Amino acid sequence: MMFPNLFSPLKIGTVEVKNRISFQPHLTNLAVGNLPSERQMYYWGERAKGGAGLIITEELTVHPTDMSYEKLIDVYHSEVIPGFKKITDYVHQYDSKIFAQLNHNGQQGDGSISRLPVWAPSPVPDVLFREVPKAMEPEDIEEVTRYFAKSAIHVREGGFDGIEIQFGHSSLARQFLSPLTNHRQDEYGGSLENRMRAPLKFISAVRKAVGNDFTLGIRMCADEMIPGGLDLAQVQEICARFEASGLIDFMDLSIATFYNLYLVEGSMHTPLGYTIPLAAGVRERIKLPVFCTGRINDPVMAEKVLASGQADMIGMCRALICDPFLPKKALEGRMDDIRYCIACNQGCIGRIGMNKALGCVQNPAVGREKEWGEGTLTKAGVKKRVTIVGGGPAGMWAAKMANRRGHQVTLIDRAENLGGQVITAMKGTGRDEFGVIIRNEKSQIDKSGVTVKLGMEATTEQLLADKADVVIVATGSNPKKHPVGGADGPAIFNVVQVLNNEAELGEKVCLIDYDGHQRATATAEFLANQGKKVDMITSSLFICAELGPTQDLYSSRQRLLQKGVTFTPDIAVMEVGGEAGAKTVKGFNVYSNVWNEWGPYDSIVLAMGQQVDDALYMSLKGKVPELYRIGDCVSPRKVDMAIWEGHKIGREI
Ligand SMILES: Cc1cc2nc3c(=O)[nH]c(=O)nc-3n(C[C@H](O)[C@H](O)[C@H](O)COP(=O)(O)O)c2cc1C
Ligand code: SF4
């Protein structure tokens, strides 16, 4: 067996988990009426079917003062029990275990949802939510403790195998433990013993409620990674004391807080396995099973962590959002079939942070497992000859899905490689992992019966002469030709030309950013890395305006500023002019309406939007029995929609 440690069982409290893979807790926004839903049953069930030994639910809120998202499950109401039973029964049929995560988010909550003040140890506002919380009175602490206990009973009655209490990155318990957020002078603040008092009350109450024959653990923040906060040494001591209490059976770990949210779900700019040293540090100190989570997205790394004794259980969150069947594929040695998560954060946390239902750019079935999950694809009634033009993500997905349904598929692209715009995007600084999207799909196309024709320009005449039953146009988009006055002058380039090394740039460059996303920022960094002096001008309030949801805002801005890039926000750029070496940018401040001119620059780079490449589609319209267009050639968007539409059309034709 390739992964003997990963697929060995582990006893956690009273349960035996069949392997070392835990599908880690994460919000789904799939609850209905604050109760567990059928969609969640299929969602978690799919990961059980895919072989995860353990599943930990999203955080379930234990008290009305904690409502950080509209669609949290209110576990303190007994009405949750029937829905829980359906979920746990469904998961158990695949021999997986399922724990519930109980949480109160404390100051990391939103009183405008609950219409109640948020509660916290001290009136310290969270950096993200910014609400000044009500400092909890002793009776409030007693009340939350009672609610933890009440909630635990509902979990047990709902058929779960265990409970995890959230003491991690977003939790009231951590706020009590940390000197950063606990400024109390009473018996709940000050010394470590005092700061542990409320969290220990929560654990004791839950233990009492569920009894000794039920598995109970905590998810501890291994390091707050912020001056004045908890560091690994303090956390080791706290973990040792929790272990010594004899109340818990396992120690799951997370990292950071909302001060440094970009470390909680590290994006592709964060190293793979970035929390492993922290897990190893905690494991050195305690004997309880320790979970390690954070960009461990492949079984090889997981096996190494286990084999070297750095942790006992591997937490995979996004890896299994992206590919629910990763465990099964690893067990069967089908490494090429794994769809690796790229830590883009666009579909998962990027949507959750905006209060939308969970998704994944690479897995359109997330949250739609009943309709689109494993085993739902049916053979087409009539086998058709399908020609797809455009080998980017949309075209590749359409080809893969149509082929699986029994159609005879030909995929054509004028480029020498499959991948479309991803091939350019992955050249941006720190974006190479974006290319894994293509590697994932290419391995599937290579194994399929799809005929791939590269380096071939598909013309209208050829396509009409070929008389395919279905033509799908996925020809993508290109940078806008004339996004601003003077754009056709000398020494002006777009980001695609820059990333493909097709631009001869001088030393002083102005990048006009109407994108706010990686297209602009990863290009600016690419140039700064070449030693160029880069000024960025944007119409937005700030540079990286679209990168908040993906957790890249902070670290991208940090890296750009550290590399000497300057930011000028609020500017509507109206004209670019001048000769090479003396280029100027003219525009006005969108608030004051005051005009200004910037320069001189050697070169100007435009990230000012895309335009569809729909000429082929328009020329075929009305002349082909079944004609579709998908992805950017319909309207330029992000890769998630290209994949979504490729997947959908492949299922429908
Ligand atoms: C969409 C999303 C929601 C999350 N919600 C929770 C949560 O409710 N409770 C929790 O403890 N961690 C939550 N997390 C953090 C994950 O459990 C995990 O620690 C993090 O994603 C890093 O692991 P990964 O690299 O395997 O994804 C969430 C993560 C994501 C992506
Ligand atoms: S959206 Fe991106 S980061 Fe999130 S699970 Fe999918 S591939 Fe991974």
XYZ file of C-alpha atoms and ligand atoms in Angstrom:
692
model
C 0.000 0.000 0.000
C 1.288 3.475 -0.910
C 0.123 5.175 2.267
C 0.254 2.743 5.192
C 0.077 5.410 7.893
C -2.663 7.422 6.237
C -4.870 4.379 5.962
C -4.307 2.982 9.419
C -7.140 3.314 11.941
C -6.988 5.621 14.949
C -8.803 5.366 18.241
C -10.114 8.783 19.285
C -11.856 8.595 22.638
C -14.457 5.893 22.295
C -14.523 5.748 18.494
C -12.236 4.111 16.003
C -11.735 6.103 12.820
C -10.867 3.948 9.815
C -8.127 6.226 8.474
C -6.272 9.421 9.317
C -8.160 11.802 7.062
C -10.499 14.292 8.680
C -12.742 16.499 6.564
C -12.271 19.623 8.597
C -15.020 21.903 9.892
C -16.120 24.646 7.568
C -19.162 26.759 6.994
C -21.346 25.777 4.081
C -24.201 28.295 4.201
C -26.382 25.374 3.158
C -28.552 25.241 6.274
C -32.215 26.125 5.835
C -34.066 28.074 8.515
C -31.031 27.616 10.790
C -31.660 23.866 10.759
C -29.631 21.098 9.129
C -30.645 20.581 5.514
C -30.847 17.824 2.940
C -28.148 19.576 0.922
C -25.805 19.273 3.894
C -26.630 15.587 4.212
C -25.582 14.999 0.612
C -22.619 17.366 0.940
C -21.067 15.668 3.967
C -22.266 12.274 2.748
C -20.330 12.689 -0.494
C -17.082 13.066 1.488
C -17.941 9.956 3.500
C -18.579 8.124 0.239
C -15.220 9.458 -0.950
C -13.442 7.752 1.927
C -12.762 10.383 4.620
C -12.463 8.528 7.931
C -13.832 11.453 9.890
C -16.078 14.368 9.068
C -16.415 17.368 11.341
C -19.424 19.562 10.657
C -19.339 23.274 10.225
C -19.453 25.337 13.389
C -22.872 25.043 14.995
C -23.811 28.035 17.058
C -24.643 27.374 20.696
C -26.210 30.680 21.682
C -28.469 33.385 20.182
C -25.805 36.078 20.745
C -23.592 34.323 18.214
C -24.790 34.737 14.653
C -21.794 35.580 12.527
C -23.445 34.195 9.378
C -27.124 34.192 8.408
C -27.220 30.458 7.825
C -25.592 28.970 10.893
C -27.323 25.992 12.474
C -28.801 26.906 15.873
C -27.757 23.756 17.703
C -29.271 24.967 20.976
C -32.769 24.264 19.572
C -33.909 20.649 19.875
C -35.521 20.976 16.414
C -32.094 20.210 14.963
C -32.204 16.581 16.105
C -34.257 15.014 13.254
C -32.076 16.707 10.616
C -28.933 15.613 12.445
C -30.187 12.020 12.492
C -30.631 12.023 8.734
C -27.111 13.372 8.259
C -25.407 10.994 10.681
C -27.276 7.944 9.320
C -26.302 8.919 5.792
C -22.626 9.322 6.712
C -22.513 6.131 8.776
C -23.561 3.965 5.831
C -20.071 4.643 4.407
C -18.295 3.602 7.601
C -17.123 7.147 8.350
C -17.453 8.879 11.703
C -18.942 12.315 12.131
C -18.314 14.861 14.885
C -20.180 18.127 15.419
C -18.315 21.362 15.997
C -19.850 23.544 18.705
C -18.966 27.201 18.780
C -19.648 30.627 20.114
C -17.738 33.192 18.064
C -17.670 35.840 20.792
C -16.531 39.205 19.405
C -16.004 37.590 15.972
C -19.711 37.832 15.311
C -22.262 40.146 13.799
C -24.884 41.716 16.025
C -26.689 43.109 13.010
C -27.713 39.553 12.102
C -28.742 38.442 15.587
C -30.033 41.916 16.566
C -28.267 41.328 19.865
C -24.998 42.721 21.176
C -22.079 40.377 20.613
C -20.595 38.916 23.785
C -16.912 38.670 24.592
C -14.579 38.528 27.591
C -13.782 42.252 27.257
C -15.067 45.166 25.163
C -12.377 44.611 22.541
C -13.791 44.852 19.010
C -12.750 42.257 16.483
C -10.612 43.723 13.737
C -12.960 42.411 11.026
C -16.427 42.840 12.533
C -15.483 46.017 14.443
C -18.373 45.851 16.905
C -17.614 46.767 20.486
C -18.833 43.686 22.347
C -20.606 43.563 25.634
C -18.120 42.398 28.284
C -19.704 39.208 29.575
C -20.942 39.309 33.134
C -20.421 36.153 35.232
C -24.055 35.175 34.671
C -23.526 35.477 30.885
C -20.637 33.020 31.164
C -22.895 30.668 33.125
C -25.591 31.018 30.476
C -23.263 30.227 27.573
C -21.944 27.260 29.567
C -25.493 25.946 29.976
C -26.114 26.436 26.262
C -22.973 24.484 25.393
C -24.298 21.611 27.521
C -27.798 21.798 26.053
C -26.359 21.828 22.531
C -24.147 18.837 23.296
C -27.194 16.784 24.238
C -28.824 17.606 20.894
C -25.658 16.504 19.123
C -25.550 13.212 20.954
C -29.246 12.589 20.325
C -28.665 13.449 16.685
C -26.449 10.388 16.299
C -23.027 12.033 16.114
C -19.918 10.114 17.135
C -18.288 12.991 18.930
C -18.033 16.703 19.599
C -15.335 19.221 18.870
C -15.551 22.551 20.674
C -14.084 25.426 18.714
C -11.243 27.058 20.676
C -9.505 28.089 17.476
C -9.159 31.075 15.201
C -12.752 32.275 15.596
C -14.062 31.508 19.051
C -15.126 32.953 22.356
C -12.996 30.340 24.111
C -9.812 31.577 22.423
C -10.772 35.144 23.271
C -10.832 34.119 26.946
C -7.482 32.344 26.635
C -5.673 35.171 24.861
C -4.272 38.234 26.651
C -4.968 40.075 23.413
C -8.730 39.906 23.872
C -9.126 39.106 27.561
C -8.507 42.218 29.664
C -10.619 41.134 32.619
C -9.655 41.797 36.198
C -11.916 39.145 37.751
C -11.462 35.396 38.135
C -11.797 34.979 34.327
C -8.853 37.213 33.412
C -5.226 37.846 34.258
C -3.321 34.657 35.079
C -3.389 31.692 32.718
C -5.350 29.762 35.308
C -7.990 32.490 35.295
C -8.040 32.814 31.501
C -8.622 29.068 31.236
C -11.524 29.141 33.692
C -14.375 29.890 31.255
C -13.078 27.546 28.503
C -12.736 24.779 31.098
C -16.293 25.427 32.228
C -17.474 24.945 28.635
C -15.587 21.663 28.319
C -16.716 20.374 31.725
C -20.345 21.176 31.013
C -20.234 19.403 27.661
C -18.455 16.401 29.162
C -21.068 16.189 31.902
C -23.864 16.448 29.348
C -22.586 13.722 27.017
C -20.999 11.398 29.593
C -17.635 9.691 29.600
C -18.497 7.245 26.833
C -18.663 9.944 24.164
C -15.731 11.425 22.260
C -14.970 15.051 23.015
C -12.128 17.249 21.859
C -11.250 20.830 21.129
C -9.952 22.757 18.167
C -7.204 24.900 19.606
C -5.502 27.851 17.954
C -1.884 26.659 17.827
C -0.474 30.171 17.467
C -2.277 33.489 17.140
C 0.714 34.748 15.158
C 0.355 38.283 16.464
C 2.406 40.233 18.995
C 0.744 40.117 22.413
C -1.258 37.036 21.473
C -0.830 33.352 22.207
C 2.290 31.789 20.755
C 3.228 28.137 20.438
C 4.977 27.985 23.820
C 1.892 29.294 25.632
C -0.388 27.043 23.603
C 1.735 24.007 24.479
C 1.190 24.817 28.151
C -2.553 25.364 27.657
C -2.881 22.085 25.749
C -0.996 20.250 28.480
C -3.363 21.660 31.098
C -6.449 20.732 29.066
C -5.056 17.237 28.665
C -4.372 17.030 32.388
C -8.008 17.909 33.086
C -8.858 14.451 31.750
C -11.935 15.883 30.046
C -10.938 15.672 26.387
C -9.936 12.975 23.918
C -8.239 14.844 21.080
C -6.586 18.095 20.116
C -7.488 19.453 16.707
C -5.522 22.568 15.744
C -5.986 25.683 13.684
C -3.885 28.800 13.324
C -4.141 32.601 13.580
C -7.122 34.892 14.179
C -8.986 37.537 12.212
C -6.034 39.898 12.709
C -4.271 37.692 10.213
C -7.127 35.876 8.540
C -4.958 35.203 5.508
C -3.228 32.524 7.589
C -6.416 30.696 8.599
C -7.129 29.478 5.081
C -3.729 30.157 3.548
C -3.986 30.893 -0.157
C -1.577 29.619 -2.795
C 0.844 32.339 -1.688
C 1.224 30.440 1.609
C 3.541 27.415 1.608
C 2.029 23.938 1.497
C 1.838 22.341 4.942
C 2.508 25.673 6.634
C 1.194 24.609 10.046
C 3.090 21.336 10.366
C 5.769 22.694 12.767
C 3.018 23.942 15.083
C 1.278 20.568 15.175
C 4.622 18.912 15.812
C 5.231 21.362 18.665
C 1.914 20.552 20.328
C 2.360 16.838 19.782
C 5.734 16.966 21.519
C 3.982 18.186 24.635
C 0.837 16.029 24.856
C -0.197 12.420 24.361
C -3.700 12.989 23.020
C -4.170 12.528 19.264
C -3.182 15.762 17.505
C -4.703 16.913 14.213
C -2.697 18.945 11.717
C -4.450 21.082 9.086
C -3.343 23.708 6.593
C -2.582 23.265 2.915
C -2.033 19.531 3.192
C -3.720 18.800 -0.075
C -2.057 15.620 -1.143
C -1.667 12.157 0.345
C 2.103 12.133 -0.092
C 2.620 15.046 2.271
C -0.027 13.660 4.623
C 1.771 10.331 4.808
C 5.085 12.062 5.581
C 3.573 14.051 8.451
C 2.159 10.890 9.986
C 5.255 8.786 9.368
C 7.486 11.378 11.008
C 5.210 11.562 14.026
C 4.379 15.251 13.621
C 0.648 14.590 13.972
C -1.800 11.710 14.352
C -4.588 12.884 12.110
C -4.493 14.929 8.904
C -7.084 17.637 8.504
C -8.111 18.325 4.949
C -10.688 20.965 4.357
C -10.371 22.535 0.922
C -8.653 19.449 -0.502
C -11.883 17.488 -0.011
C -14.193 20.343 -0.922
C -12.368 20.227 -4.235
C -12.160 16.449 -4.544
C -14.412 14.492 -2.172
C -12.900 11.265 -3.490
C -9.259 12.091 -2.746
C -9.067 9.484 0.058
C -10.523 6.705 -2.087
C -8.278 7.572 -5.026
C -5.207 7.644 -2.762
C -6.147 4.277 -1.296
C -6.454 2.835 -4.787
C -3.194 4.472 -5.910
C -5.025 6.555 -8.533
C -2.932 9.651 -7.914
C -3.476 11.009 -11.440
C -7.197 11.116 -10.842
C -6.995 13.401 -7.816
C -8.294 16.892 -8.472
C -5.884 18.896 -6.349
C -7.090 22.029 -4.576
C -5.121 25.071 -5.689
C -5.826 27.264 -2.639
C -7.300 29.983 -4.846
C -9.950 30.580 -2.151
C -12.308 31.944 -4.793
C -15.103 29.392 -4.585
C -14.952 28.304 -0.950
C -13.985 30.926 1.601
C -14.356 33.646 -1.032
C -18.067 32.864 -1.294
C -18.643 32.074 2.380
C -17.134 35.399 3.409
C -19.764 37.085 1.245
C -22.529 35.002 2.879
C -23.082 32.944 -0.298
C -23.445 29.164 -0.451
C -20.157 27.261 -0.431
C -18.623 26.449 -3.803
C -15.361 25.463 -5.417
C -13.985 26.788 -8.685
C -12.951 23.279 -9.674
C -15.926 21.374 -8.359
C -19.297 22.623 -9.585
C -21.033 19.847 -7.629
C -20.274 21.421 -4.232
C -23.601 21.859 -2.454
C -25.361 20.131 -5.366
C -24.237 16.582 -4.667
C -27.745 15.201 -4.978
C -28.016 16.454 -8.561
C -24.383 16.486 -9.678
C -22.471 14.282 -7.241
C -20.760 10.962 -7.883
C -22.981 8.532 -9.765
C -25.406 11.125 -11.125
C -23.971 11.338 -14.639
C -26.068 9.366 -17.098
C -25.218 8.211 -20.598
C -26.678 10.330 -23.376
C -29.769 8.921 -25.109
C -28.247 9.595 -28.517
C -24.522 9.468 -29.169
C -23.500 12.682 -30.913
C -20.429 13.936 -32.689
C -19.351 16.969 -30.665
C -16.714 19.514 -31.675
C -15.457 21.905 -29.038
C -13.367 24.896 -30.047
C -11.185 26.277 -27.278
C -9.070 24.203 -24.907
C -9.280 26.405 -21.827
C -11.043 25.295 -18.644
C -14.528 25.677 -20.171
C -13.695 23.622 -23.254
C -11.805 20.971 -21.295
C -14.652 20.475 -18.848
C -17.230 20.320 -21.630
C -15.081 17.737 -23.426
C -14.551 15.605 -20.334
C -18.211 15.559 -19.356
C -19.563 15.009 -22.877
C -17.105 12.176 -23.420
C -18.122 10.508 -20.164
C -21.692 10.572 -21.365
C -20.739 8.599 -24.443
C -20.441 11.339 -27.055
C -17.680 11.339 -29.636
C -15.743 14.480 -28.783
C -13.090 16.485 -30.625
C -11.385 19.344 -28.790
C -9.577 21.923 -30.919
C -7.289 24.774 -29.897
C -5.040 27.026 -31.910
C -2.409 26.959 -29.142
C 0.141 24.196 -28.755
C -1.079 23.377 -25.228
C -4.378 22.978 -23.467
C -5.138 25.566 -20.807
C -6.288 28.787 -22.473
C -5.880 31.874 -20.321
C -4.757 29.817 -17.325
C -1.399 29.340 -19.027
C -0.864 33.095 -18.890
C -2.433 33.607 -15.462
C -0.100 31.077 -13.851
C 2.899 33.186 -14.885
C 1.918 35.938 -12.442
C 4.050 35.999 -9.323
C 3.052 33.249 -6.910
C 0.322 32.033 -9.248
C 1.968 28.915 -10.649
C -0.343 26.660 -8.628
C -3.212 28.087 -10.664
C -1.888 25.913 -13.471
C -2.821 22.805 -11.492
C -6.367 23.392 -12.770
C -5.070 22.419 -16.180
C -2.928 19.546 -14.944
C -5.959 18.124 -13.122
C -8.144 18.245 -16.217
C -5.487 17.283 -18.716
C -4.876 14.005 -16.923
C -8.573 13.230 -17.332
C -8.659 14.271 -20.995
C -5.527 12.214 -21.716
C -7.201 9.107 -20.349
C -10.487 9.729 -22.117
C -11.510 9.059 -25.659
C -11.470 12.778 -26.516
C -9.594 13.585 -29.730
C -7.425 16.623 -29.022
C -6.205 18.744 -31.934
C -3.704 21.394 -30.892
C -1.992 24.045 -32.989
C -5.041 24.095 -35.238
C -7.147 27.134 -36.092
C -10.790 26.068 -36.335
C -12.376 28.013 -39.201
C -16.054 28.502 -39.920
C -15.696 26.746 -43.280
C -14.018 23.676 -41.806
C -16.536 23.399 -39.015
C -19.472 23.684 -41.414
C -17.931 21.148 -43.779
C -17.300 18.788 -40.872
C -21.028 18.712 -40.046
C -20.673 17.801 -36.366
C -23.975 17.289 -34.520
C -22.943 19.767 -31.843
C -20.446 22.624 -31.861
C -19.462 24.235 -28.576
C -17.534 27.471 -28.825
C -15.253 28.208 -25.879
C -12.918 30.703 -27.484
C -12.476 32.854 -24.399
C -11.677 36.527 -24.184
C -8.814 38.926 -24.817
C -7.699 42.161 -23.205
C -9.859 45.074 -24.406
C -8.340 46.692 -27.474
C -9.109 50.347 -26.709
C -10.001 50.614 -23.039
C -8.859 54.232 -22.731
C -7.887 57.163 -24.952
C -4.392 56.784 -26.404
C -4.201 53.039 -25.683
C -2.910 52.343 -29.193
C 0.125 54.605 -28.697
C 3.729 53.435 -28.256
C 5.067 51.600 -25.176
C 1.599 50.569 -24.006
C 0.965 46.914 -23.272
C -1.637 44.717 -21.656
C -1.023 42.242 -18.837
C -1.161 39.248 -21.171
C 1.683 40.636 -23.266
C 3.659 41.354 -20.110
C 3.213 37.916 -18.543
C 3.994 36.192 -21.835
C 7.191 38.245 -22.160
C 5.922 39.869 -25.341
C 6.433 43.413 -24.048
C 9.620 45.414 -24.115
C 9.295 47.438 -20.988
C 11.427 50.227 -19.606
C 12.419 50.584 -15.980
C 9.649 52.898 -14.841
C 6.219 51.405 -15.386
C 2.700 52.565 -14.609
C 0.136 49.770 -14.277
C -3.460 50.923 -14.563
C -5.588 48.588 -12.499
C -9.299 48.420 -13.259
C -9.259 44.765 -12.244
C -8.570 44.742 -8.505
C -7.748 41.043 -8.738
C -4.706 38.921 -9.520
C -4.628 39.919 -13.175
C -3.322 43.310 -12.075
C -1.586 42.600 -8.779
C 0.281 39.444 -9.805
C 1.494 41.299 -12.911
C 2.644 44.286 -10.864
C 4.571 41.927 -8.612
C 5.982 40.107 -11.635
C 7.386 43.447 -12.837
C 8.607 44.512 -9.402
C 10.469 41.202 -9.140
C 12.330 42.169 -12.316
C 13.547 45.290 -10.530
C 11.149 47.657 -12.273
C 9.769 50.700 -10.492
C 6.019 50.160 -10.617
C 3.272 52.687 -9.859
C -0.277 51.342 -9.739
C -3.237 53.621 -10.422
C -6.781 52.411 -9.777
C -10.301 53.769 -9.853
C -11.100 51.681 -6.772
C -10.757 52.794 -3.178
C -7.609 50.738 -2.871
C -5.284 48.427 -4.751
C -6.240 44.720 -4.462
C -9.873 45.785 -3.990
C -11.208 42.383 -5.085
C -8.776 40.285 -3.068
C -10.421 40.542 0.356
C -12.661 37.487 -0.028
C -9.789 35.236 -1.147
C -7.598 36.285 1.815
C -4.970 37.688 -0.540
C -5.558 41.360 0.133
C -3.296 41.742 3.120
C -0.389 39.663 1.899
C -0.534 40.961 -1.687
C -0.495 44.575 -0.544
C 2.289 43.768 1.887
C 4.440 42.151 -0.782
C 3.798 44.899 -3.337
C 4.630 47.682 -0.902
C 7.728 45.868 0.310
C 8.849 45.669 -3.317
C 8.522 49.418 -3.761
C 5.263 49.471 -5.740
C 3.259 52.662 -5.123
C -0.548 52.883 -5.008
C -2.732 55.737 -6.271
C -6.447 55.024 -5.694
C -9.682 56.829 -6.709
C -8.555 57.827 -10.204
C -10.652 57.585 -13.367
C -7.988 57.300 -16.047
C -9.078 59.136 -19.201
C -5.995 59.199 -21.359
C -2.554 57.699 -21.750
C -0.149 59.596 -23.957
C 3.387 60.694 -24.747
C 6.317 58.942 -26.356
C 8.118 55.867 -25.020
C 10.257 57.002 -22.101
C 7.970 59.976 -21.460
C 4.568 58.366 -21.131
C 1.911 60.135 -19.118
C -1.401 59.170 -17.553
C -4.209 61.713 -17.290
C -7.283 61.343 -15.142
C -9.387 62.800 -12.374
C -10.144 61.920 -8.802
C -13.591 60.292 -8.775
C -14.562 62.124 -5.580
C -13.037 65.591 -5.937
C -13.180 65.632 -9.772
C -9.737 67.260 -9.716
C -7.663 66.397 -12.798
C -4.068 65.331 -12.578
C -1.268 63.960 -14.712
C 1.184 61.224 -13.718
C 4.539 60.454 -15.317
C 6.901 60.388 -17.025
C 6.978 56.597 -17.425
C 8.969 54.408 -19.767
C 5.983 52.142 -20.348
C 2.354 51.719 -19.392
C 0.616 48.418 -18.650
C -3.153 48.185 -18.856
C -5.275 45.862 -16.733
C -8.478 47.465 -17.950
C -10.783 44.593 -18.699
C -11.439 41.873 -21.235
C -13.575 41.581 -24.344
C -15.227 38.457 -25.713
C -13.719 36.510 -28.581
C -17.053 35.561 -30.147
C -16.363 35.924 -33.881
C -16.427 32.181 -34.519
C -19.665 31.740 -32.618
C -21.350 34.580 -34.503
C -20.232 33.167 -37.849
C -21.723 29.750 -37.041
C -25.007 31.033 -35.654
C -28.012 29.528 -37.453
C -25.802 27.215 -39.531
C -25.110 24.353 -37.112
C -27.808 21.990 -35.769
C -26.759 22.500 -32.150
C -24.511 25.436 -31.318
C -23.507 26.622 -27.857
C -21.022 29.030 -26.408
C -19.607 28.857 -22.913
C -17.166 30.647 -20.641
C -15.473 33.935 -21.384
C -16.627 34.128 -24.998
C -20.142 34.690 -23.611
C -18.928 37.313 -21.155
C -15.491 37.565 -19.566
C -15.595 36.309 -15.982
C -13.471 34.259 -13.617
C -12.425 30.635 -14.103
C -15.177 29.290 -11.837
C -17.849 30.263 -14.347
C -15.891 28.816 -17.265
C -15.713 25.468 -15.470
C -19.317 25.702 -14.330
C -20.581 26.254 -17.859
C -18.304 23.594 -19.356
C -19.533 21.094 -16.793
C -23.169 22.021 -17.331
C -23.182 21.864 -21.108
C -21.336 18.535 -21.002
C -24.133 17.157 -18.848
C -26.911 18.586 -20.978
C -26.090 17.816 -24.605
C -15.181 27.983 3.606
C -14.459 27.689 4.881
C -15.135 27.813 6.091
C -14.498 27.485 7.296
N -15.216 27.462 8.461
C -14.654 26.920 9.584
C -15.428 26.626 10.742
O -16.653 26.784 10.753
N -14.791 26.140 11.834
C -13.449 25.891 11.834
O -12.917 25.455 12.852
N -12.701 26.118 10.732
C -13.269 26.602 9.613
N -12.515 26.752 8.478
C -11.063 26.458 8.513
C -10.780 25.019 8.075
O -11.276 24.068 8.977
C -9.273 24.784 7.896
O -8.626 24.999 9.107
C -8.648 25.693 6.835
O -9.428 25.701 5.667
C -7.234 25.240 6.465
O -7.263 23.906 6.033
P -7.118 23.452 4.476
O -5.848 24.045 3.987
O -7.112 21.953 4.531
O -8.288 24.008 3.763
C -13.134 27.082 7.274
C -12.468 26.987 6.050
C -13.106 27.271 4.859
C -12.357 27.120 3.558
S -12.257 27.126 -4.548
Fe -10.049 26.975 -4.823
S -9.277 26.936 -2.713
Fe -11.437 26.545 -2.559
S -11.573 24.324 -2.521
Fe -11.792 24.943 -4.653
S -9.743 24.881 -5.535
Fe -9.539 24.813 -3.315
